[in-house]
Coordinates of C-alpha atoms in Angstrom, one line a residue:
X1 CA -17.1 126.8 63.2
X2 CA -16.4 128.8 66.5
X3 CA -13.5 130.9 67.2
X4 CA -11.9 128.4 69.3
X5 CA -12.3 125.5 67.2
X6 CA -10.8 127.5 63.8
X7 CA -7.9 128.4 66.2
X8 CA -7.3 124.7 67.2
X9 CA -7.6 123.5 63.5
X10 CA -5.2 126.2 62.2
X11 CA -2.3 125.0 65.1
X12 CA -2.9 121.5 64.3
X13 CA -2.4 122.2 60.7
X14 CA 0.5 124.1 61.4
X15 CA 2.2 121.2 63.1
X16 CA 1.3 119.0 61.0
X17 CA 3.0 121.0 58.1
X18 CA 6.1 121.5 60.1
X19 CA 6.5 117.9 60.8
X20 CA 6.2 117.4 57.1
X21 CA 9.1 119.3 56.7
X22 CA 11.4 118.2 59.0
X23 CA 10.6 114.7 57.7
X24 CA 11.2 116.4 54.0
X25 CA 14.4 117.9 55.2
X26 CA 15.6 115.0 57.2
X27 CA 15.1 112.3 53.8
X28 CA 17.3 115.1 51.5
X29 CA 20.0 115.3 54.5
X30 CA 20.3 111.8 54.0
X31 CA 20.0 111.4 50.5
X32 CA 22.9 114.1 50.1
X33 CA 25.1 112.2 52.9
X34 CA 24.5 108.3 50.8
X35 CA 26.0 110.7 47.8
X36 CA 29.2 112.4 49.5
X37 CA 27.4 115.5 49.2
X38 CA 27.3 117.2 52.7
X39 CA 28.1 116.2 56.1
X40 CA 31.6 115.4 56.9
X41 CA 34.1 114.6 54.3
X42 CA 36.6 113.7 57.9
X43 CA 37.7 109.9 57.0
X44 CA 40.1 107.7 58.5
X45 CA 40.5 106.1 55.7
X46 CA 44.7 105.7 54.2
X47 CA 46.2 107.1 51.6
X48 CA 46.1 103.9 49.8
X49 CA 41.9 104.0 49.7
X50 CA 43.2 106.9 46.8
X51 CA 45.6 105.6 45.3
X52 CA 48.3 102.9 45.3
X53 CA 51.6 102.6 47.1
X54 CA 55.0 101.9 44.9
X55 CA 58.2 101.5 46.2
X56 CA 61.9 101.3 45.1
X57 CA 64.0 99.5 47.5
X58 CA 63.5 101.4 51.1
X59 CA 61.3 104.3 50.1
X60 CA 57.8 104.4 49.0
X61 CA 54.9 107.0 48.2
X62 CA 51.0 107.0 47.3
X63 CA 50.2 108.2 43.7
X64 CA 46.9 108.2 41.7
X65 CA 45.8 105.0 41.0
X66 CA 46.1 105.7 37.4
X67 CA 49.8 106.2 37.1
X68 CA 51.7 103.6 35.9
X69 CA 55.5 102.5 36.1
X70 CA 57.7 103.1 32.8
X71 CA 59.2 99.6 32.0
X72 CA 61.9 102.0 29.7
X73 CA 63.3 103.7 32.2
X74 CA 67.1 104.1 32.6
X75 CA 68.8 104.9 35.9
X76 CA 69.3 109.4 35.9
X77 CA 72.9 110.2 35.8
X78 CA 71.6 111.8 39.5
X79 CA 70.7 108.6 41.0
X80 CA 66.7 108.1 40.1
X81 CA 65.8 104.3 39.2
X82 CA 62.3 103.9 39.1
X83 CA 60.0 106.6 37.5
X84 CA 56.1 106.5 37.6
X85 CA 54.2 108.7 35.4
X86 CA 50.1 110.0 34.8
X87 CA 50.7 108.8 31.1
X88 CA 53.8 106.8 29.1
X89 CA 53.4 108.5 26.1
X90 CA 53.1 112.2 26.8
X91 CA 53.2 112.5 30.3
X92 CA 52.9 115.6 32.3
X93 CA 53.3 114.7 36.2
X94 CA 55.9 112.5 37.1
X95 CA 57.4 110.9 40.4
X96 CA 61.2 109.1 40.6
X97 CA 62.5 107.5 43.1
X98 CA 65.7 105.5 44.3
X99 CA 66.9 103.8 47.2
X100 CA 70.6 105.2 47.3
X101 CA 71.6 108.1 45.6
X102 CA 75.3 107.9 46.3
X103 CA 75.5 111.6 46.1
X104 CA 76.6 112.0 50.1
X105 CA 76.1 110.0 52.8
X106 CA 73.5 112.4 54.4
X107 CA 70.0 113.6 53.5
X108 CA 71.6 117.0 53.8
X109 CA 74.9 116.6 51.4
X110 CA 72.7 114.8 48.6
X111 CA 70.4 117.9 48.7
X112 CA 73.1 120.1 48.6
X113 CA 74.2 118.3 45.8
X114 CA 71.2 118.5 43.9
X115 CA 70.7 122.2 44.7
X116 CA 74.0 122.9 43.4
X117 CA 73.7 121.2 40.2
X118 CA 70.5 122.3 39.1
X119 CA 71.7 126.1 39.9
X120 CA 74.8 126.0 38.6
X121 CA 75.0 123.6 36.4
X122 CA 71.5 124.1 34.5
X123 CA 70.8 120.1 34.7
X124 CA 67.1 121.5 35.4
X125 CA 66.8 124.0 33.1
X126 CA 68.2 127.7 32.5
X127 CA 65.3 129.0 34.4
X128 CA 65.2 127.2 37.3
X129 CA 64.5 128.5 40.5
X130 CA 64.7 127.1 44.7
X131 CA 61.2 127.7 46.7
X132 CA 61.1 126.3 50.4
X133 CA 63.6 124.2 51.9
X134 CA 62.7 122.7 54.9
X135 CA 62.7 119.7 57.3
X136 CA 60.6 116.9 57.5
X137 CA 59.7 114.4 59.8
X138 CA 59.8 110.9 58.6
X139 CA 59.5 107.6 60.6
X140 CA 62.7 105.7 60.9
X141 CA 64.5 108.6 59.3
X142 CA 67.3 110.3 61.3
X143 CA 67.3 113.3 58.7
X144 CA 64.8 114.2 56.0
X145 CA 64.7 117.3 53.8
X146 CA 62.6 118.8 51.6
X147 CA 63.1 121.5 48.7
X148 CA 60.7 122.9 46.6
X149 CA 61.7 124.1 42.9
X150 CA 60.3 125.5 39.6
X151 CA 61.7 125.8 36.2
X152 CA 60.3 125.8 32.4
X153 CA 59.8 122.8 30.9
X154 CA 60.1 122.4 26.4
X155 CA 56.5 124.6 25.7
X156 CA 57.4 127.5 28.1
X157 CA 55.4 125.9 30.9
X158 CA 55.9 125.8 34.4
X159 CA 56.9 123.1 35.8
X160 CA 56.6 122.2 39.2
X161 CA 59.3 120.0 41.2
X162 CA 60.6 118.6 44.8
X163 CA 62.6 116.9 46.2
X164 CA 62.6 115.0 48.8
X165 CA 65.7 113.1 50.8
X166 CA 65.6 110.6 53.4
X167 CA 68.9 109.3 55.4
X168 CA 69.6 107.2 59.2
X169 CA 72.4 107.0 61.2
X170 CA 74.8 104.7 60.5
X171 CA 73.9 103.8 56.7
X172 CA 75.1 106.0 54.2
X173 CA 72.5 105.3 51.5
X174 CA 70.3 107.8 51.0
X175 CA 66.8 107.2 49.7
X176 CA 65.1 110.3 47.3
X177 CA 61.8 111.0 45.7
X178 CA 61.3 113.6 43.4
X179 CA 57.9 115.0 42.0
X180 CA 57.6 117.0 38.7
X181 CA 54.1 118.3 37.9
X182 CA 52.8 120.9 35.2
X183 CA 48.7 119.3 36.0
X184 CA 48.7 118.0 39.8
X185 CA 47.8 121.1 42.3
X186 CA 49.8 121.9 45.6
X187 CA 47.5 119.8 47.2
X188 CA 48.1 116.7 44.8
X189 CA 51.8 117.3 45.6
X190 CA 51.4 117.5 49.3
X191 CA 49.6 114.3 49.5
X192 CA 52.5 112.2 48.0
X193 CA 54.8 114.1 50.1
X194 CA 52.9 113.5 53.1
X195 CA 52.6 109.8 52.2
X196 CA 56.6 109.0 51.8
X197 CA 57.3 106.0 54.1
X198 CA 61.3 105.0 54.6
X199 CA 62.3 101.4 56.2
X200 CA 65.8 101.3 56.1
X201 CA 66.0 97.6 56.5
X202 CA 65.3 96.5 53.3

């Protein structure tokens, strides 16, 4: 074999060996994308693809698809009616909600109401503690407010809470959710905050 044909034979092997893996490379990319593994994890999908949507009266929120209502459950001395938990029998994350609170006739009056009891009035616990306190925007809502709390819950945990108020002009019900979590992560909590829908005509 001459020099010129070795040289030809050794490029054409060299392409051939390139395109076998790109072809290689191009059957794992896809592979991994059919799994969820790479590529983009962007969907448009709702919040309902992840879990499902309850509601008390006007308000609503997206929790695990797991969770289930308690069919026990007695109306809070603060104005909760409906509680959803990750387990009836020893649960450890829990979300209440109610449709009028009847603590004020504003978003902003019920939380202060709240706040004030649970710091001075220990109705959350001798350790409890405010975080962030903030605004949120909420369709249909004239005023919505968030606060973020933490306290110690029966084993010396930490338990996580929020609040959440929702009130518009005009109607002086106000419509609440609040979150208490020792398992779900910041983001877990976000997401049901995030996905807290208010229609004041019902």
């Amino acid at each position: 074999m001459d020099w010129q044909t070795l040289t030809r034979f050794r490029k054409e092997t060299r392409m051939k060996t390139q395109v076998f893996k790109l072809l290689a490379l191009s059957t794992i990319i896809a592979l991994l994308s059919s799994c969820g593994i790479g590529g983009s994890s962007d969907t448009d999908e709702p919040a309902e693809s992840h879990g499902q949507r309850v509601s008390e009266g006007r308000i609503s929120v997206v929790i695990p698809k797991q969770w289930a209502k308690n069919p026990d459950f007695k109306p809070t001395l603060t104005g909760f009616t409906g509680s959803w938990a990750n387990s009836l029998e020893e649960p450890t994350d829990i979300v209440r909600m109610s449709s009028d609170h009847e603590k004020g006739p504003t978003a902003e009056a019920t939380m202060g109401y709240f706040e004030t009891n649970a710091q001075f009035r220990s109705t959350y616990g001798r350790e409890f503690k405010l975080g962030e306190s903030k605004d949120l925007e909420i369709e249909n809502a004239t005023e919505a407010k968030l606060s973020t709390w933490t306290t110690n819950e029966k084993t010396g945990r930490t338990l996580r809470g929020a609040w959440v108020f929702v009130s518009t002009d005009g109607d002086s019900a106000v419509a609440g959710v609040e979150i208490m979590a020792l398992e779900l992560s910041d983001e877990d909590i976000n997401a049901i905050i995030d996905s807290i829908q208010f229609d004041p005509t019902k």
